[in-house]
CSV table of N, CA and C in Angstrom, one decimal:
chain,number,residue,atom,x,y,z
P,1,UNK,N,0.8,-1.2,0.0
P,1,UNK,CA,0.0,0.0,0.0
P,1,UNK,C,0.9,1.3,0.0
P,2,UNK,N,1.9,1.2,0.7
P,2,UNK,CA,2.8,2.3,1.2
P,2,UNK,C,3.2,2.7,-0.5
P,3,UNK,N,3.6,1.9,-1.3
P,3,UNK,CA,4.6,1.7,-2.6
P,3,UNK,C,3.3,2.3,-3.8
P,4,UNK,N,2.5,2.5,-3.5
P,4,UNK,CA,1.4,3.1,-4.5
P,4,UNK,C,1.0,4.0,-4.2
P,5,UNK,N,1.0,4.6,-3.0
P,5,UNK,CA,0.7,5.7,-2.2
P,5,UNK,C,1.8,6.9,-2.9
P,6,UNK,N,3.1,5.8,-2.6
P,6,UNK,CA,4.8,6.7,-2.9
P,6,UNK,C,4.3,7.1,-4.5
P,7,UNK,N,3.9,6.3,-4.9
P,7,UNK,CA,4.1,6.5,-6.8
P,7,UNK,C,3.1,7.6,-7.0
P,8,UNK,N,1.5,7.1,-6.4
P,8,UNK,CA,0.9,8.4,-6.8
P,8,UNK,C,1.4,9.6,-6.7
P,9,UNK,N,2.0,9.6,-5.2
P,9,UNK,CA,2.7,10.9,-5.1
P,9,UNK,C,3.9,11.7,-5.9
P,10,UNK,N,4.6,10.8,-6.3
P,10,UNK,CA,5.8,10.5,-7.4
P,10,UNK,C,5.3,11.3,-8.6
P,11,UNK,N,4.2,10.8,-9.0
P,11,UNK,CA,3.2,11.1,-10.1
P,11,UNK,C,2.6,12.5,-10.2
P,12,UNK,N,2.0,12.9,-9.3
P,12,UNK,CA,1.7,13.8,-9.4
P,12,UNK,C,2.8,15.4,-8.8
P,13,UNK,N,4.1,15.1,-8.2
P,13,UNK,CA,4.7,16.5,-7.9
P,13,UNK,C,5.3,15.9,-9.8
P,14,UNK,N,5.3,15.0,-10.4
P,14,UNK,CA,6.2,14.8,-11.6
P,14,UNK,C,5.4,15.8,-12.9
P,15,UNK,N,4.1,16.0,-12.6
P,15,UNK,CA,3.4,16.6,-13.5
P,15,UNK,C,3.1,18.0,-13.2
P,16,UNK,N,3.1,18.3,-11.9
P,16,UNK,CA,3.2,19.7,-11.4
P,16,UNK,C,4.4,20.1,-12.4
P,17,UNK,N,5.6,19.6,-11.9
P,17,UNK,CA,6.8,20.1,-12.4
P,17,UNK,C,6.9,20.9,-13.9
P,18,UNK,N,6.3,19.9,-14.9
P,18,UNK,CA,6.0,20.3,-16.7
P,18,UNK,C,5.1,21.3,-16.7
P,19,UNK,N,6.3,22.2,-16.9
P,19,UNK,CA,5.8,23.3,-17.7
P,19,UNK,C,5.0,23.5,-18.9
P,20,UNK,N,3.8,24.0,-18.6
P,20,UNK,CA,3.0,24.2,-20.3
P,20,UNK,C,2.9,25.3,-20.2
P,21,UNK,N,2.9,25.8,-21.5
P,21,UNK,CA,2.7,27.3,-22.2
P,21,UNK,C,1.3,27.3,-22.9
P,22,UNK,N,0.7,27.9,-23.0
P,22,UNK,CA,-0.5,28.0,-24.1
P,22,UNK,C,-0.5,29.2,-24.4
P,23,UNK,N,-0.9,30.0,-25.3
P,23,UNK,CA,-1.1,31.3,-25.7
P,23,UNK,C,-1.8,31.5,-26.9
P,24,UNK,N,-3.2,32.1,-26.3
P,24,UNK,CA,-4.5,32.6,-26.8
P,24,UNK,C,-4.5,33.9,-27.3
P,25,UNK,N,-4.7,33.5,-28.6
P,25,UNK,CA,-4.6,35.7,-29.6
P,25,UNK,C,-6.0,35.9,-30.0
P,26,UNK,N,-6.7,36.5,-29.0
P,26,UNK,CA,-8.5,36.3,-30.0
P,26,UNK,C,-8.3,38.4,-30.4
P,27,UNK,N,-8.6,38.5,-31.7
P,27,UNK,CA,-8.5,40.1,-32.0
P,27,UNK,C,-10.1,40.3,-32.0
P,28,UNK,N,-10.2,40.8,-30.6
P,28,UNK,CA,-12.0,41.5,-30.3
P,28,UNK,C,-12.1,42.5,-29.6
P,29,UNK,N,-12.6,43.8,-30.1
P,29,UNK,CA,-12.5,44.8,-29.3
P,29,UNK,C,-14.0,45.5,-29.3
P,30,UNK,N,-14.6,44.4,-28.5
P,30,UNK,CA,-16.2,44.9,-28.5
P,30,UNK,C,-16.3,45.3,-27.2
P,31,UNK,N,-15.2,45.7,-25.8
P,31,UNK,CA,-15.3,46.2,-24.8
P,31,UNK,C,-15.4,47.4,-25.0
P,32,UNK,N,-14.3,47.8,-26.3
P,32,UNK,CA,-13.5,49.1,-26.6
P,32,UNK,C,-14.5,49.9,-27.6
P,33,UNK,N,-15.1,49.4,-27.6
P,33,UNK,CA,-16.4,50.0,-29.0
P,33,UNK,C,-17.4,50.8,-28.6
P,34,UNK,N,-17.4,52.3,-28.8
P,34,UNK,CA,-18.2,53.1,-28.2
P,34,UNK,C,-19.8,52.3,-28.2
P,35,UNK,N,-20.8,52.8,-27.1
P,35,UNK,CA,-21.6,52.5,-26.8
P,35,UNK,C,-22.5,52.6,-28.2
P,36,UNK,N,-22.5,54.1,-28.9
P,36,UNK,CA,-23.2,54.8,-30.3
P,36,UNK,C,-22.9,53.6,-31.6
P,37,UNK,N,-21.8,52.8,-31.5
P,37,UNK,CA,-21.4,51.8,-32.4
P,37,UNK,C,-22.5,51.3,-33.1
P,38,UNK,N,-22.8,50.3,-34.6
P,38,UNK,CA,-23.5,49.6,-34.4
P,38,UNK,C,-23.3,48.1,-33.6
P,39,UNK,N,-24.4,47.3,-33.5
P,39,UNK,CA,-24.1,46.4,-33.5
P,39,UNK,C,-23.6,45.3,-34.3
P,40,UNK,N,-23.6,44.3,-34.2
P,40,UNK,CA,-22.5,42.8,-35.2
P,40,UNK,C,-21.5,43.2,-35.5
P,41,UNK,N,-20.5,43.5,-34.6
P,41,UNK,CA,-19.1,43.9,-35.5
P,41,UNK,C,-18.3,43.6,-34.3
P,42,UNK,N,-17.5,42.1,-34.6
P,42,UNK,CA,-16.2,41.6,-33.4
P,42,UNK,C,-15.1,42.6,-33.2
P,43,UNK,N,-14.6,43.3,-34.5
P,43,UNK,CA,-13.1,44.4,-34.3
P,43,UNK,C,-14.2,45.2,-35.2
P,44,UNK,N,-13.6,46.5,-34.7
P,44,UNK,CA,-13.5,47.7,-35.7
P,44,UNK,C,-12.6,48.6,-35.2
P,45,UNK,N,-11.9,49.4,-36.3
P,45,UNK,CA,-10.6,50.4,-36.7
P,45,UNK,C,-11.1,51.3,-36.5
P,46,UNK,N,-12.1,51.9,-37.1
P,46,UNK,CA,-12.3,53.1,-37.8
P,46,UNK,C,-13.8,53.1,-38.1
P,47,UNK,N,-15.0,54.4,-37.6
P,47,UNK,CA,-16.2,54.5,-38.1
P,47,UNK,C,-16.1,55.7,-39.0
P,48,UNK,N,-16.6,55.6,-40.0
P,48,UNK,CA,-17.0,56.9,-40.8
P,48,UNK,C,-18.4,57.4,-40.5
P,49,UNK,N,-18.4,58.6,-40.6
P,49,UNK,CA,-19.9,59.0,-39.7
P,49,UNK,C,-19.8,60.2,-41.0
P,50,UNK,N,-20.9,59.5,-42.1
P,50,UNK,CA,-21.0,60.5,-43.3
P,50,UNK,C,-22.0,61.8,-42.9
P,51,UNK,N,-22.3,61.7,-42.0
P,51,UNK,CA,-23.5,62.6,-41.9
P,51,UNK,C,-22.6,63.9,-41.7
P,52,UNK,N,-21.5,64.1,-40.9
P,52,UNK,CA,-21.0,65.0,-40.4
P,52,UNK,C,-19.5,64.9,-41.2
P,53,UNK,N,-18.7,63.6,-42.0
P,53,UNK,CA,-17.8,63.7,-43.0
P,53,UNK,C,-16.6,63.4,-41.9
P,54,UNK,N,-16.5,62.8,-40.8
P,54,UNK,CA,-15.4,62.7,-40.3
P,54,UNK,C,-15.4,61.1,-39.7
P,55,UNK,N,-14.1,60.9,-39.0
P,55,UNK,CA,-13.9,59.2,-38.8
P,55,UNK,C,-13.6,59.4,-37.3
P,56,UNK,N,-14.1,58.5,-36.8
P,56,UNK,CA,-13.6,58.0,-35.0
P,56,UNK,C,-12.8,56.6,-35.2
P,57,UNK,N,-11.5,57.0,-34.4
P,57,UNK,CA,-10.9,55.9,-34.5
P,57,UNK,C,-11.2,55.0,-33.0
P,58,UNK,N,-11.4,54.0,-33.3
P,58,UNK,CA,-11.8,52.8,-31.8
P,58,UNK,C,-10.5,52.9,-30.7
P,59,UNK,N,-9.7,52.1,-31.3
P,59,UNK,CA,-8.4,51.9,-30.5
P,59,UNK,C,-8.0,53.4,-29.4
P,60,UNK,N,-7.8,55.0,-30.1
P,60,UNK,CA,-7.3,55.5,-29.6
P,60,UNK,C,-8.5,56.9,-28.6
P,61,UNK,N,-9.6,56.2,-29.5
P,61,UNK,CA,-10.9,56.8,-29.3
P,61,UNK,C,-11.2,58.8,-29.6
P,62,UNK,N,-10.5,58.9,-30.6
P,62,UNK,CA,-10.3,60.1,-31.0
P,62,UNK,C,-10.8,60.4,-32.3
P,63,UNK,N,-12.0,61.2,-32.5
P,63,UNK,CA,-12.8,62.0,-34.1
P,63,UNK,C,-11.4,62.5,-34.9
P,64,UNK,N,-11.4,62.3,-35.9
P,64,UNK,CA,-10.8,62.6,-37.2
P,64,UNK,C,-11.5,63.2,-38.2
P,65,UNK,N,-11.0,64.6,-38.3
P,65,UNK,CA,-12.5,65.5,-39.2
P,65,UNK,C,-11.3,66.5,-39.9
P,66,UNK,N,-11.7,67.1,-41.2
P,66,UNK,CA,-11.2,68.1,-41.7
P,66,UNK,C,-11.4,69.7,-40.9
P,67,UNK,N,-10.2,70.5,-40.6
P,67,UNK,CA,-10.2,71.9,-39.9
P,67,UNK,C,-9.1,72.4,-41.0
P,68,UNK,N,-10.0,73.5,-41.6
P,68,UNK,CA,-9.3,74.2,-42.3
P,68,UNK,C,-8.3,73.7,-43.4
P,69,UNK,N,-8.9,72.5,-44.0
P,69,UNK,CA,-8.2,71.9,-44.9
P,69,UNK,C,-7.2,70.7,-44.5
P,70,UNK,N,-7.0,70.8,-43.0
P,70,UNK,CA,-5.8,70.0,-42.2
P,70,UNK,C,-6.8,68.7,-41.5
P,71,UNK,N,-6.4,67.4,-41.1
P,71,UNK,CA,-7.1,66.4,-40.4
P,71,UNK,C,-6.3,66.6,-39.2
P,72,UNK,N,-7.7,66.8,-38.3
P,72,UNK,CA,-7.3,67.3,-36.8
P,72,UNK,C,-8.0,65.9,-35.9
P,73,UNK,N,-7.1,65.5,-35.4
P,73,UNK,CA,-7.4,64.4,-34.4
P,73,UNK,C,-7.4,65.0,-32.8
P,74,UNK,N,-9.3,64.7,-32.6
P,74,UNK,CA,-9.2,65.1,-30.9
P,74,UNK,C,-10.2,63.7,-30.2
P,75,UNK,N,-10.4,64.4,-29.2
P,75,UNK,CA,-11.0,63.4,-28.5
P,75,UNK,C,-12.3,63.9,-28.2
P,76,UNK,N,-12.6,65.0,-29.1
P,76,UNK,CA,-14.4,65.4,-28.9
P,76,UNK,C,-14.5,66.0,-30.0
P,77,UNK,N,-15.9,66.1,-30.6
P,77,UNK,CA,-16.0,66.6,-31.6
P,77,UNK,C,-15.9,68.1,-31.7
P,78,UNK,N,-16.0,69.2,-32.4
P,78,UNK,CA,-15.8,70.5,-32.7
P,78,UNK,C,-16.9,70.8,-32.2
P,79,UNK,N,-17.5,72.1,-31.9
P,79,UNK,CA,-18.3,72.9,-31.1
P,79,UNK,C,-19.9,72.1,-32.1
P,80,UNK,N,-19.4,72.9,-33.7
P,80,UNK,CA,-20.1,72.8,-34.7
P,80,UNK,C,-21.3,71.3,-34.5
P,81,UNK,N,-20.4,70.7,-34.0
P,81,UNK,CA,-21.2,69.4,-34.0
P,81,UNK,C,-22.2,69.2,-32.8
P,82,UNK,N,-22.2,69.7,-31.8
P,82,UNK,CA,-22.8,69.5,-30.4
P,82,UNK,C,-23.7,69.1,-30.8
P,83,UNK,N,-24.9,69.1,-31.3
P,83,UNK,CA,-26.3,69.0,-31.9
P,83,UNK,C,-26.1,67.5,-32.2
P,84,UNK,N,-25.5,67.0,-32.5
P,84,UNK,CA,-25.3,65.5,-33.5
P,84,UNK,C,-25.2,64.4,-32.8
P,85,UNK,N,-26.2,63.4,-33.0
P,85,UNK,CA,-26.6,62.4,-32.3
P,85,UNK,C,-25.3,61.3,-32.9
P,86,UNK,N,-24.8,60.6,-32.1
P,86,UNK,CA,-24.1,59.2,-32.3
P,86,UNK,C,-24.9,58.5,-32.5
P,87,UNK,N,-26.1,58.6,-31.4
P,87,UNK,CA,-26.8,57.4,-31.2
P,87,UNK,C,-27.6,57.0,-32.4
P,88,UNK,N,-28.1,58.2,-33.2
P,88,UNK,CA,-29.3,58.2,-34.5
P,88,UNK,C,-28.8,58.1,-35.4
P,89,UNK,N,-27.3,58.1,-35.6
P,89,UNK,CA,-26.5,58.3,-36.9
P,89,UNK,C,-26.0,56.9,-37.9
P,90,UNK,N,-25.5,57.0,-39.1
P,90,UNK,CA,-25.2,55.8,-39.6
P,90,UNK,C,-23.6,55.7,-39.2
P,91,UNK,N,-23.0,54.9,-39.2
P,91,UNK,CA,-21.6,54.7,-39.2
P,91,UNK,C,-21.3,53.4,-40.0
P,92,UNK,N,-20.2,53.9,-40.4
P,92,UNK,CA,-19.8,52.9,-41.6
P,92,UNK,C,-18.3,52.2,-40.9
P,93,UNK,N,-18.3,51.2,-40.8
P,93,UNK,CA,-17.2,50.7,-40.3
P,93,UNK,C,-16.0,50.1,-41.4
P,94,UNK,N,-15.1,50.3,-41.2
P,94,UNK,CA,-13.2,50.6,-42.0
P,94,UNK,C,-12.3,49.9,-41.3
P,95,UNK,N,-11.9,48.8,-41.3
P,95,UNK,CA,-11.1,48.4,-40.9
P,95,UNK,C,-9.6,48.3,-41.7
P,96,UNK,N,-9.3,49.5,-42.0
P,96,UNK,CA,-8.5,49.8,-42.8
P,96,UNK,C,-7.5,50.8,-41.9
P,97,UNK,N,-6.1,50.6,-42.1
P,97,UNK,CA,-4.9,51.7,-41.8
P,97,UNK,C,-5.4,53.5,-42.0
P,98,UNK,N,-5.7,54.4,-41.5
P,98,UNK,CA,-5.7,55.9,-42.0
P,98,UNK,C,-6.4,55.9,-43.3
P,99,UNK,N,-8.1,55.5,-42.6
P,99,UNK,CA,-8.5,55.4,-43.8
P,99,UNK,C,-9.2,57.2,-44.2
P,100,UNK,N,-8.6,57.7,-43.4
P,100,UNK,CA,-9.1,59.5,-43.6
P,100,UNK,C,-7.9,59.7,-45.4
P,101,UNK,N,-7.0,58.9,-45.5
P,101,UNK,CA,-6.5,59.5,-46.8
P,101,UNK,C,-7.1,58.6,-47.7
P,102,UNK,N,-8.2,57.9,-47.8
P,102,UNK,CA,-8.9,57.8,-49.0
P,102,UNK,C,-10.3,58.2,-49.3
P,103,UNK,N,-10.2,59.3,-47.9
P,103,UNK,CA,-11.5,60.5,-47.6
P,103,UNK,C,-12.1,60.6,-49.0
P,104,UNK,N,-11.7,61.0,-50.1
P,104,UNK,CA,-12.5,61.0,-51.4
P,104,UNK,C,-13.4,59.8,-51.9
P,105,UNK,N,-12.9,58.5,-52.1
P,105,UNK,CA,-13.5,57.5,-51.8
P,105,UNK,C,-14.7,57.0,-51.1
P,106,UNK,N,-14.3,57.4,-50.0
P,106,UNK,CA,-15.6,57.2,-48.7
P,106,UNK,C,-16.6,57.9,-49.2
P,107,UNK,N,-16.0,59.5,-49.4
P,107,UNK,CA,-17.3,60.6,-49.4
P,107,UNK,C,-18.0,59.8,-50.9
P,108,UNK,N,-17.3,59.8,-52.0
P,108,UNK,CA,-18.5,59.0,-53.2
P,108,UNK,C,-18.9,57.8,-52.5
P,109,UNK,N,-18.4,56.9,-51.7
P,109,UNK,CA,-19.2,55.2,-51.5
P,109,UNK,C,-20.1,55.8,-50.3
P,110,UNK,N,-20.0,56.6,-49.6
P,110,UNK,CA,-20.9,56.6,-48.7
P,110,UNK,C,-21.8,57.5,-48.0
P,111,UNK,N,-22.0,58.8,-49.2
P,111,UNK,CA,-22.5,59.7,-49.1
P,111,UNK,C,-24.0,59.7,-49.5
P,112,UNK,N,-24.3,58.1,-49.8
P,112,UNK,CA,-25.9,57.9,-50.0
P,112,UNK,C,-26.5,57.6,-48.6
P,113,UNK,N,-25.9,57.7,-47.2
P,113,UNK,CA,-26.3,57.3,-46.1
P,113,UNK,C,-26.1,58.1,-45.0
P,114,UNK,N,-26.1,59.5,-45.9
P,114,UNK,CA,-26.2,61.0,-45.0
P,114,UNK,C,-27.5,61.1,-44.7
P,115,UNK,N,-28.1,61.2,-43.9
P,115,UNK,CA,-29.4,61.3,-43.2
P,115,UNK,C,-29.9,59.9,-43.1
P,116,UNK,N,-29.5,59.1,-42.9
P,116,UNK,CA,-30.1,57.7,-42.9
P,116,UNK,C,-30.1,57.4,-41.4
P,117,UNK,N,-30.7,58.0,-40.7
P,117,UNK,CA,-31.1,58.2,-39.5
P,117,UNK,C,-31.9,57.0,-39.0
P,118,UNK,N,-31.5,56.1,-37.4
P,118,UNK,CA,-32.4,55.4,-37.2
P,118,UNK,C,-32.3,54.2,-37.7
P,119,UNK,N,-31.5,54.0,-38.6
P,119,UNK,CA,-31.4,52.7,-39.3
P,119,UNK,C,-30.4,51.8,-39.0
P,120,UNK,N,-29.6,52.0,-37.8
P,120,UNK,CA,-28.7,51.0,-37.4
P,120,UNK,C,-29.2,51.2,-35.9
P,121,UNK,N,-28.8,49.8,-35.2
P,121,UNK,CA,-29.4,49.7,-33.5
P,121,UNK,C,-27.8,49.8,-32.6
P,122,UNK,N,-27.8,50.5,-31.7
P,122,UNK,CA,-26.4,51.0,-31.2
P,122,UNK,C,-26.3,49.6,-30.6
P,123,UNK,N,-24.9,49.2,-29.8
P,123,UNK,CA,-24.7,48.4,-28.9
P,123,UNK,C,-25.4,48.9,-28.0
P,124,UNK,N,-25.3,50.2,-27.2
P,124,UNK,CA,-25.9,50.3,-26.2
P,124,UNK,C,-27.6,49.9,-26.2
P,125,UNK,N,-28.4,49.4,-27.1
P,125,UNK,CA,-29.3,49.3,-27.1
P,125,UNK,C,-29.6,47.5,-28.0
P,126,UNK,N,-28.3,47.2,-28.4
P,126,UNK,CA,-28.6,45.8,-28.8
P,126,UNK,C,-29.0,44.9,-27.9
P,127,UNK,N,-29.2,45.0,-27.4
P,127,UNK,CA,-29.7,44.0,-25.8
P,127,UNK,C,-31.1,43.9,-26.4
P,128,UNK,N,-31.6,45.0,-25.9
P,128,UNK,CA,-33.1,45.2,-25.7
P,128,UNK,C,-33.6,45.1,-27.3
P,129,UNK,N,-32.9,45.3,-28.2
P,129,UNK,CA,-32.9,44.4,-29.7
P,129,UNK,C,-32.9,43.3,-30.0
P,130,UNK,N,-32.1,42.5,-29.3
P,130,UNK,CA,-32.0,41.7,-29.2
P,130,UNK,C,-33.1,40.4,-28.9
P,131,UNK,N,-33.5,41.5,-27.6
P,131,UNK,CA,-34.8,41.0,-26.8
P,131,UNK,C,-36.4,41.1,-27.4
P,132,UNK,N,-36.3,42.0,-28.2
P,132,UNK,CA,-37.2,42.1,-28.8
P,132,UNK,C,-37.3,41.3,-29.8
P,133,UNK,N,-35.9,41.2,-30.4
P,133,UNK,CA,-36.3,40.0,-31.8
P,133,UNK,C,-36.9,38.6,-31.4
P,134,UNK,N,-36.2,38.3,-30.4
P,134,UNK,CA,-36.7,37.4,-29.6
P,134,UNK,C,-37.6,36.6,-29.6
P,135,UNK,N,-38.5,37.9,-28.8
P,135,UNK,CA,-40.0,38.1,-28.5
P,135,UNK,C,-41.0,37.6,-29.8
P,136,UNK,N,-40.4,38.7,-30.4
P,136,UNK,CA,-41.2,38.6,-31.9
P,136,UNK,C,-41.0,37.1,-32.5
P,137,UNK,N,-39.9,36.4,-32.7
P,137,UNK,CA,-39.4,35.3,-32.8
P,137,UNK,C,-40.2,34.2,-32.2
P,138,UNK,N,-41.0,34.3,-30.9
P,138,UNK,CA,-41.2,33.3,-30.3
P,138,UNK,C,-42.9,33.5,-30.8
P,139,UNK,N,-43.2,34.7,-31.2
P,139,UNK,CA,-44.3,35.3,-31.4
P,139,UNK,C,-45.0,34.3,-32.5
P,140,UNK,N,-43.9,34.2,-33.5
P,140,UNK,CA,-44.3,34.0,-34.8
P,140,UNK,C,-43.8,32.9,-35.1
P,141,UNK,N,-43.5,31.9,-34.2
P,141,UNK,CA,-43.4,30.5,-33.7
P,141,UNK,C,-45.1,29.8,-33.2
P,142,UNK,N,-44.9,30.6,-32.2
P,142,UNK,CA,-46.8,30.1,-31.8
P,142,UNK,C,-47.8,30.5,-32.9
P,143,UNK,N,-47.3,31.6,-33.6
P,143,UNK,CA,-48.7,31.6,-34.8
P,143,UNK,C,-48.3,30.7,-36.1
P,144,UNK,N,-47.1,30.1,-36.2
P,144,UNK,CA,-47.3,28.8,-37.0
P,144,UNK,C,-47.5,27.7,-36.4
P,145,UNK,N,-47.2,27.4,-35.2
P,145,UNK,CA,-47.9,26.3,-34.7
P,145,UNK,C,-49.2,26.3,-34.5
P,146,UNK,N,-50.2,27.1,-34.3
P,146,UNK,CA,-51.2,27.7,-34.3
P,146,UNK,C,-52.1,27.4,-35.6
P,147,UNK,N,-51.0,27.9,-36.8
P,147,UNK,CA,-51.9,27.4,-38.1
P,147,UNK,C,-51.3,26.2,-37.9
P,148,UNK,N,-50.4,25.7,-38.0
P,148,UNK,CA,-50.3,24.6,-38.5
P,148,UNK,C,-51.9,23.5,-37.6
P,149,UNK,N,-52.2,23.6,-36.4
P,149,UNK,CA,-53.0,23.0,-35.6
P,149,UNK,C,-54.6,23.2,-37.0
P,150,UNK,N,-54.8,24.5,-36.8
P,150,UNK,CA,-55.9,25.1,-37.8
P,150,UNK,C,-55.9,24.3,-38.6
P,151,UNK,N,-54.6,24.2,-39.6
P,151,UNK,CA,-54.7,23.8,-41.0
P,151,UNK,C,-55.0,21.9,-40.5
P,152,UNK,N,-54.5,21.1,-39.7
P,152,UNK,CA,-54.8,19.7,-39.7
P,152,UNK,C,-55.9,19.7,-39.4
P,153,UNK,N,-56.6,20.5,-38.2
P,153,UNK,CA,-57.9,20.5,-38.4
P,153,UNK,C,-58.7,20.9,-39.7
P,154,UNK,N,-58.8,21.3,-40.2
P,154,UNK,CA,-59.4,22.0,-41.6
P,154,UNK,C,-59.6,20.3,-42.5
P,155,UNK,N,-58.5,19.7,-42.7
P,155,UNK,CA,-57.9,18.4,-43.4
P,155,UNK,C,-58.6,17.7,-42.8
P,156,UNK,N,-58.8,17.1,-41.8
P,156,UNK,CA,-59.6,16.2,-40.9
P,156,UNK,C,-61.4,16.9,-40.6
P,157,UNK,N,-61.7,17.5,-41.7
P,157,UNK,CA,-63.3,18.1,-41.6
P,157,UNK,C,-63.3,18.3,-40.2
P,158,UNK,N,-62.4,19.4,-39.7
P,158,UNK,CA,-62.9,19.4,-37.6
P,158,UNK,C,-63.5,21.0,-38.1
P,159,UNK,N,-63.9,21.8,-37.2
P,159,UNK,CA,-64.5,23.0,-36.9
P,159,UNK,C,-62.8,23.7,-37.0
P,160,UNK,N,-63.0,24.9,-37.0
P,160,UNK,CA,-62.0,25.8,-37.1
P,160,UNK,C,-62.8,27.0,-36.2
């Protein structure tokens, strides 16, 4: 008994000993993603916000907008903007390097979605989007099971 007791013990400081390494690279920065963001998006770089013509960058969390011809990076928008909802706005997501120098580009691809107000659901509100699809989901679950019940009755001459 003593000699199996020794071994388990043998055994187990012998596995303590081995060293393992693992190392896990997952690139997700949906902590880092303003609240105003849309939702479904694991990484994003860069939002373009056509309504107002400038980019927020995620990582450093600072607006990128044209001042006087020059791209001025701050960490709040310009006075001019105060009025301007994040939350109601479209944002176009870039996961591209400094994508303010293909600013011409953008403004032609994405200048059909200036005023398109409303049409994307922020993170801060994808929950309760979420919850609602849900709902509705489960909604229109019980009204096909529902017909479906109707319709075998119908088939078997029952009352409806």
């Amino acid at each position: 008994m003593k000699r199996i007791l020794l071994a388990v013990a043998f055994g187990v400081a012998s596995l303590s000993s081995i060293n393992t390494k693992a190392q896990v690279s997952v690139n997700i920065n949906i902590g880092s993603q303003p609240q105003w963001g849309p939702v479904g998006y694991d990484h994003v770089d860069y939002y373009y916000l056509p309504d107002i013509d400038a980019y927020y960058n995620v990582q450093n969390k600072q607006y990128i907008y044209l001042n006087n011809g020059k791209w001025t990076f701050n960490h709040s928008l310009p006075s001019r903007y105060r009025t301007y909802d994040l939350y109601n706005s479209y944002k176009v997501v870039i996961n591209s390097p400094k994508p303010y120098l293909s600013h011409k580009v953008h403004v032609k691809e994405y200048s059909k979605y200036k005023g398109y107000k409303g049409k994307q659901v922020a993170i801060r509100d994808g929950r309760s989007f979420r919850q609602a699809r849900s709902v509705n989901n489960k909604n229109k679950s019980r009204e096909a099971r529902e017909n479906n019940k109707h319709n075998k009755r119908n088939e078997k001459g029952g009352r409806h």
